[in-house]
Amino acid sequence: MSNTVERNAYQQLLEGIADHALFMLDTEGCISMWPKTAQQFYGYDSRGAVGHRLDMLFAEEQGEPPPLEDLLAEAKGGPVEIDNWHDRADGSVFWGTCTLSPLSNGEFDGYAVIVQDTTTRKQYERMLERQNDRLKEFTDILSHDLRNPLNILRGHLNQYKRTGDEKHLAVIDSTTDRMERLVEDLLRVARQGQVVEHPEPTTIGSVLDIASEGTLPVTATLRYDSVPTVMADSDRLVQVFENLLRNSVEHSGDNVIVRVGPLRDGFYVEDDGPGIPDGDRERVFDHGYTTREDGNGYGLSVVRSIVGAHGWDVSVVAADHGGARFEITGIEFVDGE
């Protein structure tokens, strides 16, 4: 069979598979065949892809993929599979499983590439990882936070048995109430960390409307820059916004200005308050951590649990206006948004 006939047959094969992107590279790793399925998959037409190196498709901001030269050299000896973030023409990103296989027509003739969107699998793996992390954290908290009140109970119970002084009963009663509140808080955090198994298309604007009602005082200002639709548990996403908005009010006052807007793979919530010192940013999501005397330190822990249950990430940085900025990333927006 001639090389031209082989390529035509391969082109027909590529056009017949719709749920993957299949295309070809030349011996230097540049795209040489870019069928319609690849165009639909990535959004780049043939003029925007053919002649460009394979790594034009890799999302640099999401982590460093292996050098293309190393991949090509390894793939000459047989199929190579890598998992990394990919760019689409519309600016969105997805987690892709990319397989490179050598082509030969008597001699080395380039590479066949198959790319599958495995974002859903990646997010589910991350959900499970976070759930396991939360389970370990939960057991650590139980062993640590409950030990002190248990010791108090034991001590005062022994004193009551020895002396009969009823003042020890008052301490036992208040300590028991404290333990009950602690267990309720821990269970609430643990439930929010359960994996979201059936997410639905959710508009951030509608969730924000629900969350802001009763959370933001009338003197506060909420500025919303439209965020594309996401796949989420809307009720739990409301809790994310409620906790973030409440955090802004508690630390910035009733006249706080809160901004919500899109990121490339997620959204942000920021305020114009005093911000969070660099040394505290890694700790603000820790269970029980708070800088307020009347705070319980569970609000941002709940945020992290819910975000992790969706397979997303949350981080805190300084806002452009000097306040705190929470960025929730790792989100794949609903197609067409």
Tab-separated table of N, CA and C in Angstrom, residues 8 19 22 36 52 80 92 94 118 142 166 205-206 218 226 240 290 292 294 298 306 314 319 323:
chain	number	residue	atom	x	y	z
A	8	ASN	N	-4.526	8.387	3.711
A	8	ASN	CA	-5.950	8.614	3.481
A	8	ASN	C	-6.798	7.679	4.342
A	19	ASP	N	-15.001	10.807	20.287
A	19	ASP	CA	-14.830	11.117	21.705
A	19	ASP	C	-13.372	11.266	22.107
A	22	LEU	N	-7.575	12.579	17.699
A	22	LEU	CA	-6.532	11.779	17.067
A	22	LEU	C	-5.920	12.597	15.943
A	36	LYS	N	-11.017	16.755	11.487
A	36	LYS	CA	-12.132	17.522	12.050
A	36	LYS	C	-12.390	17.187	13.513
A	52	HIS	N	2.570	23.438	13.932
A	52	HIS	CA	2.961	23.808	15.292
A	52	HIS	C	3.371	22.566	16.082
A	80	VAL	N	3.970	5.835	24.298
A	80	VAL	CA	4.219	6.531	25.560
A	80	VAL	C	2.943	7.262	25.957
A	92	SER	N	-10.193	27.564	27.828
A	92	SER	CA	-10.438	26.588	28.886
A	92	SER	C	-9.333	25.536	28.890
A	94	PHE	N	-8.272	21.331	30.167
A	94	PHE	CA	-8.786	20.031	30.587
A	94	PHE	C	-7.610	19.115	30.888
A	118	THR	N	-9.795	13.362	30.319
A	118	THR	CA	-10.003	12.569	31.537
A	118	THR	C	-10.181	13.472	32.760
A	142	LEU	N	-10.201	14.551	66.590
A	142	LEU	CA	-10.909	13.861	67.663
A	142	LEU	C	-9.966	13.502	68.804
A	166	GLU	N	-20.528	19.823	95.183
A	166	GLU	CA	-21.320	19.918	93.957
A	166	GLU	C	-20.803	20.964	92.978
A	205	GLY	N	-24.096	33.004	39.767
A	205	GLY	CA	-24.897	34.163	40.133
A	205	GLY	C	-26.078	33.808	41.018
A	206	SER	N	-26.799	32.726	40.674
A	206	SER	CA	-27.965	32.341	41.470
A	206	SER	C	-27.551	31.849	42.854
A	218	VAL	N	-26.864	45.266	54.774
A	218	VAL	CA	-27.310	46.158	53.699
A	218	VAL	C	-26.258	47.210	53.378
A	226	SER	N	-19.663	38.130	35.871
A	226	SER	CA	-20.228	36.834	35.509
A	226	SER	C	-19.194	35.714	35.405
A	240	VAL	N	-20.324	27.451	50.663
A	240	VAL	CA	-18.994	28.004	50.392
A	240	VAL	C	-19.064	29.524	50.382
A	290	THR	N	-8.418	30.331	64.186
A	290	THR	CA	-9.107	31.615	64.106
A	290	THR	C	-8.252	32.696	64.754
A	292	ARG	N	-9.925	35.463	65.841
A	292	ARG	CA	-10.941	36.195	66.605
A	292	ARG	C	-11.215	35.473	67.924
A	294	ASP	N	-13.954	35.412	69.536
A	294	ASP	CA	-15.272	34.794	69.538
A	294	ASP	C	-15.477	33.866	68.346
A	298	TYR	N	-14.198	27.227	62.181
A	298	TYR	CA	-14.737	26.161	61.346
A	298	TYR	C	-15.165	26.643	59.962
A	306	ILE	N	-15.726	21.426	51.358
A	306	ILE	CA	-16.690	21.396	50.252
A	306	ILE	C	-15.978	21.522	48.912
A	314	VAL	N	-8.611	25.318	46.687
A	314	VAL	CA	-8.840	26.670	47.204
A	314	VAL	C	-7.547	27.186	47.811
A	319	ALA	N	-5.431	40.405	47.741
A	319	ALA	CA	-6.242	41.001	46.682
A	319	ALA	C	-5.555	42.246	46.141
A	323	GLY	N	-7.104	43.543	50.285
A	323	GLY	CA	-7.823	42.634	51.168
A	323	GLY	C	-7.423	41.186	50.946
